[in-house]
Amino acid sequence: APANEKNVMKDKRSGFQRLCRRCLWLCLTLATPVEAELSEDQTIIYIKECSADWASSVVTGDTSRMKVYFAEDFVGTGVEGDRYNKSQVVASNGPSDIYRSNTIDFIDVRLFGNTAIAHGSETWVKYDGSEGQWIWTDIWLLRDRGWQLVAAQDVEIPAAPQ
C-alpha cells in the first residue's frame, strides 16, 4: 500500500506540474504584444480600426477597447486648447446625449519606424441638429505592449450656417 500511495502522490505532483507549465505557457502567450509583430499594412489597418473605434465611442460610450490602445502616458490637446489624459478619455458615461452620429471621413497613416502619425477627419451631428467636423492628428509609438496612442491634437470645424 505505501508504494501505491507514493505513485498516486507522484502522479498528482506530475499533473500539478504539467498544469503549472501550461498556465505559464498560456500567460506568456497572452502577454505577447501581437501588434508589435504586424506588417506595415496590418499596422495601418490596426491604427485605422482603433481610430474608428474612438470615433464610434463618442456616440456609443463604449471605451472598452480604448483602455488597450491608449498609452498610460497619453496626452491630448482638445479643440479649445485644453489637455486631457487616458483616464479622462476612457471614462465612459454611457451613450451620448449630445452626439447623434460621428462618422469617419478619412484616415491617413504614415509609418516612421516605431512611430506612426495618423491624420483624420470625422463628421458629427448633434441631437440639436447642428453639424461639424473634427480634424485631428494622432501620434502612435511601437512599445513593448504593441502600438499605443501617445498624443492627439484636435480641431473642431462647425458646419457653415445654411
mmCIF file of C-alpha atoms in Angstrom:
data_model
loop_
_atom_site.group_PDB
_atom_site.id
_atom_site.type_symbol
_atom_site.label_atom_id
_atom_site.label_comp_id
_atom_site.label_asym_id
_atom_site.label_seq_id
_atom_site.Cartn_x
_atom_site.Cartn_y
_atom_site.Cartn_z
ATOM 1 C CA ALA A 1 0.000 0.000 0.000
ATOM 2 C CA PRO A 2 2.767 2.577 0.799
ATOM 3 C CA ALA A 3 4.338 2.122 -2.656
ATOM 4 C CA ASN A 4 0.928 2.619 -4.256
ATOM 5 C CA GLU A 5 0.384 5.844 -2.230
ATOM 6 C CA LYS A 6 3.759 7.137 -3.418
ATOM 7 C CA ASN A 7 2.753 6.504 -7.034
ATOM 8 C CA VAL A 8 -0.557 8.346 -6.513
ATOM 9 C CA MET A 9 1.257 11.314 -4.926
ATOM 10 C CA LYS A 10 3.837 11.272 -7.743
ATOM 11 C CA ASP A 11 1.045 11.281 -10.343
ATOM 12 C CA LYS A 12 -0.705 14.182 -8.579
ATOM 13 C CA ARG A 13 2.563 16.173 -8.394
ATOM 14 C CA SER A 14 3.305 15.417 -12.031
ATOM 15 C CA GLY A 15 -0.215 16.501 -13.043
ATOM 16 C CA PHE A 16 0.120 19.676 -10.991
ATOM 17 C CA GLN A 17 3.487 20.460 -12.583
ATOM 18 C CA ARG A 18 2.007 19.944 -16.074
ATOM 19 C CA LEU A 19 -0.853 22.270 -15.163
ATOM 20 C CA CYS A 20 1.597 24.909 -13.898
ATOM 21 C CA ARG A 21 3.660 24.669 -17.103
ATOM 22 C CA ARG A 22 0.510 25.026 -19.224
ATOM 23 C CA CYS A 23 -0.639 28.042 -17.203
ATOM 24 C CA LEU A 24 2.776 29.657 -17.570
ATOM 25 C CA TRP A 25 2.766 28.977 -21.327
ATOM 26 C CA LEU A 26 -0.752 30.435 -21.624
ATOM 27 C CA CYS A 27 0.182 33.564 -19.639
ATOM 28 C CA LEU A 28 3.277 34.160 -21.749
ATOM 29 C CA THR A 29 1.321 33.605 -24.958
ATOM 30 C CA LEU A 30 -1.444 36.012 -23.965
ATOM 31 C CA ALA A 31 1.042 38.629 -22.790
ATOM 32 C CA THR A 32 2.868 38.672 -26.121
ATOM 33 C CA PRO A 33 2.261 42.014 -27.869
ATOM 34 C CA VAL A 34 0.650 40.827 -31.089
ATOM 35 C CA GLU A 35 0.539 44.363 -32.507
ATOM 36 C CA ALA A 36 4.336 44.557 -32.319
ATOM 37 C CA GLU A 37 4.602 41.790 -34.908
ATOM 38 C CA LEU A 38 2.261 43.297 -37.504
ATOM 39 C CA SER A 39 3.352 44.061 -41.052
ATOM 40 C CA GLU A 40 3.203 47.680 -42.241
ATOM 41 C CA ASP A 41 -0.169 47.079 -43.936
ATOM 42 C CA GLN A 42 -1.541 45.329 -40.827
ATOM 43 C CA THR A 43 -0.272 48.180 -38.626
ATOM 44 C CA ILE A 44 -2.046 50.757 -40.780
ATOM 45 C CA ILE A 45 -5.255 48.719 -40.634
ATOM 46 C CA TYR A 46 -4.911 48.353 -36.829
ATOM 47 C CA ILE A 47 -4.434 52.102 -36.317
ATOM 48 C CA LYS A 48 -7.376 52.891 -38.610
ATOM 49 C CA GLU A 49 -9.576 50.409 -36.718
ATOM 50 C CA CYS A 50 -8.587 51.964 -33.393
ATOM 51 C CA SER A 51 -9.296 55.457 -34.766
ATOM 52 C CA ALA A 52 -12.724 54.305 -35.949
ATOM 53 C CA ASP A 53 -13.323 52.744 -32.517
ATOM 54 C CA TRP A 54 -12.544 56.075 -30.814
ATOM 55 C CA ALA A 55 -14.874 57.887 -33.232
ATOM 56 C CA SER A 56 -17.759 55.496 -32.580
ATOM 57 C CA SER A 57 -17.223 55.738 -28.802
ATOM 58 C CA VAL A 58 -18.257 59.405 -28.990
ATOM 59 C CA VAL A 59 -21.787 58.185 -29.746
ATOM 60 C CA THR A 60 -21.916 54.743 -28.082
ATOM 61 C CA GLY A 61 -19.918 55.484 -24.950
ATOM 62 C CA ASP A 62 -18.106 52.135 -25.333
ATOM 63 C CA THR A 63 -14.494 52.795 -24.307
ATOM 64 C CA SER A 64 -13.516 49.196 -23.523
ATOM 65 C CA ARG A 65 -11.031 48.799 -26.435
ATOM 66 C CA MET A 66 -9.537 52.243 -25.800
ATOM 67 C CA LYS A 67 -8.137 51.008 -22.492
ATOM 68 C CA VAL A 68 -5.842 48.754 -24.538
ATOM 69 C CA TYR A 69 -4.505 51.057 -27.256
ATOM 70 C CA PHE A 70 -4.263 54.314 -25.293
ATOM 71 C CA ALA A 71 -0.854 54.610 -23.607
ATOM 72 C CA GLU A 72 -0.830 55.233 -19.867
ATOM 73 C CA ASP A 73 1.122 58.446 -20.532
ATOM 74 C CA PHE A 74 -1.220 59.635 -23.328
ATOM 75 C CA VAL A 75 -1.762 63.412 -23.558
ATOM 76 C CA GLY A 76 -4.227 65.026 -25.944
ATOM 77 C CA THR A 77 -4.967 68.644 -26.809
ATOM 78 C CA GLY A 78 -8.661 69.389 -27.198
ATOM 79 C CA VAL A 79 -10.414 71.792 -29.532
ATOM 80 C CA GLU A 80 -10.178 74.647 -27.003
ATOM 81 C CA GLY A 81 -6.539 74.014 -26.121
ATOM 82 C CA ASP A 82 -7.296 72.007 -23.002
ATOM 83 C CA ARG A 83 -5.182 68.964 -22.176
ATOM 84 C CA TYR A 84 -6.705 65.573 -21.480
ATOM 85 C CA ASN A 85 -5.292 62.173 -20.489
ATOM 86 C CA LYS A 86 -6.125 58.491 -20.825
ATOM 87 C CA SER A 87 -8.263 58.275 -17.704
ATOM 88 C CA GLN A 88 -10.441 61.134 -18.979
ATOM 89 C CA VAL A 89 -10.813 59.536 -22.421
ATOM 90 C CA VAL A 90 -11.703 56.041 -21.224
ATOM 91 C CA ALA A 91 -14.156 57.205 -18.545
ATOM 92 C CA SER A 92 -17.441 56.141 -20.122
ATOM 93 C CA ASN A 93 -20.652 57.906 -19.268
ATOM 94 C CA GLY A 94 -22.696 55.616 -21.469
ATOM 95 C CA PRO A 95 -24.252 56.544 -24.795
ATOM 96 C CA SER A 96 -24.015 60.214 -25.725
ATOM 97 C CA ASP A 97 -26.916 62.541 -25.111
ATOM 98 C CA ILE A 98 -25.182 65.189 -27.281
ATOM 99 C CA TYR A 99 -23.990 63.414 -30.453
ATOM 100 C CA ARG A 100 -26.434 61.525 -32.672
ATOM 101 C CA SER A 101 -23.707 60.361 -35.058
ATOM 102 C CA ASN A 102 -19.978 60.618 -35.690
ATOM 103 C CA THR A 103 -18.607 59.254 -38.945
ATOM 104 C CA ILE A 104 -15.010 58.879 -40.117
ATOM 105 C CA ASP A 105 -14.384 60.840 -43.337
ATOM 106 C CA PHE A 106 -10.814 59.686 -43.887
ATOM 107 C CA ILE A 107 -7.732 58.412 -42.069
ATOM 108 C CA ASP A 108 -4.210 58.571 -43.479
ATOM 109 C CA VAL A 109 -1.467 56.725 -41.594
ATOM 110 C CA ARG A 110 2.256 57.182 -42.193
ATOM 111 C CA LEU A 111 4.850 54.938 -40.562
ATOM 112 C CA PHE A 112 8.332 56.033 -39.496
ATOM 113 C CA GLY A 113 9.965 53.019 -37.858
ATOM 114 C CA ASN A 114 8.461 52.705 -34.382
ATOM 115 C CA THR A 115 6.371 55.871 -34.829
ATOM 116 C CA ALA A 116 3.124 56.335 -36.734
ATOM 117 C CA ILE A 117 1.288 59.556 -37.495
ATOM 118 C CA ALA A 118 -2.418 59.367 -38.283
ATOM 119 C CA HIS A 119 -4.310 62.298 -39.798
ATOM 120 C CA GLY A 120 -8.059 62.097 -39.991
ATOM 121 C CA SER A 121 -11.410 63.754 -40.147
ATOM 122 C CA GLU A 122 -14.796 62.943 -38.633
ATOM 123 C CA THR A 123 -18.195 64.479 -39.327
ATOM 124 C CA TRP A 124 -20.575 64.707 -36.388
ATOM 125 C CA VAL A 125 -24.255 65.530 -35.963
ATOM 126 C CA LYS A 126 -25.693 66.571 -32.619
ATOM 127 C CA TYR A 127 -29.210 65.838 -31.409
ATOM 128 C CA ASP A 128 -29.972 69.573 -31.668
ATOM 129 C CA GLY A 129 -29.348 69.293 -35.437
ATOM 130 C CA SER A 130 -26.004 71.127 -35.517
ATOM 131 C CA GLU A 131 -23.220 69.575 -37.570
ATOM 132 C CA GLY A 132 -19.469 69.879 -37.749
ATOM 133 C CA GLN A 133 -16.136 68.184 -38.214
ATOM 134 C CA TRP A 134 -13.185 67.211 -36.132
ATOM 135 C CA ILE A 135 -9.827 67.278 -37.884
ATOM 136 C CA TRP A 136 -7.112 65.506 -35.904
ATOM 137 C CA THR A 137 -3.572 64.240 -35.739
ATOM 138 C CA ASP A 138 -2.653 61.231 -33.593
ATOM 139 C CA ILE A 139 0.851 60.035 -32.703
ATOM 140 C CA TRP A 140 1.403 56.305 -32.131
ATOM 141 C CA LEU A 141 4.511 54.564 -30.765
ATOM 142 C CA LEU A 142 5.502 50.930 -31.021
ATOM 143 C CA ARG A 143 6.302 49.887 -27.473
ATOM 144 C CA ASP A 144 6.731 46.607 -25.616
ATOM 145 C CA ARG A 145 2.944 46.219 -25.419
ATOM 146 C CA GLY A 146 2.426 46.926 -29.128
ATOM 147 C CA TRP A 147 1.229 50.061 -30.912
ATOM 148 C CA GLN A 148 -0.051 52.664 -28.469
ATOM 149 C CA LEU A 149 -1.629 56.062 -28.949
ATOM 150 C CA VAL A 150 0.529 58.592 -27.073
ATOM 151 C CA ALA A 151 -0.691 62.007 -28.299
ATOM 152 C CA ALA A 152 -3.593 63.654 -30.126
ATOM 153 C CA GLN A 153 -4.356 67.146 -31.411
ATOM 154 C CA ASP A 154 -7.964 68.023 -32.248
ATOM 155 C CA VAL A 155 -9.552 70.900 -34.187
ATOM 156 C CA GLU A 156 -13.286 71.444 -34.455
ATOM 157 C CA ILE A 157 -14.873 72.996 -37.521
ATOM 158 C CA PRO A 158 -18.576 73.794 -37.152
ATOM 159 C CA ALA A 159 -20.620 73.452 -40.339
ATOM 160 C CA ALA A 160 -21.328 76.695 -42.128
ATOM 161 C CA PRO A 161 -24.846 78.052 -41.451
ATOM 162 C CA GLN A 162 -27.265 77.164 -44.228
#
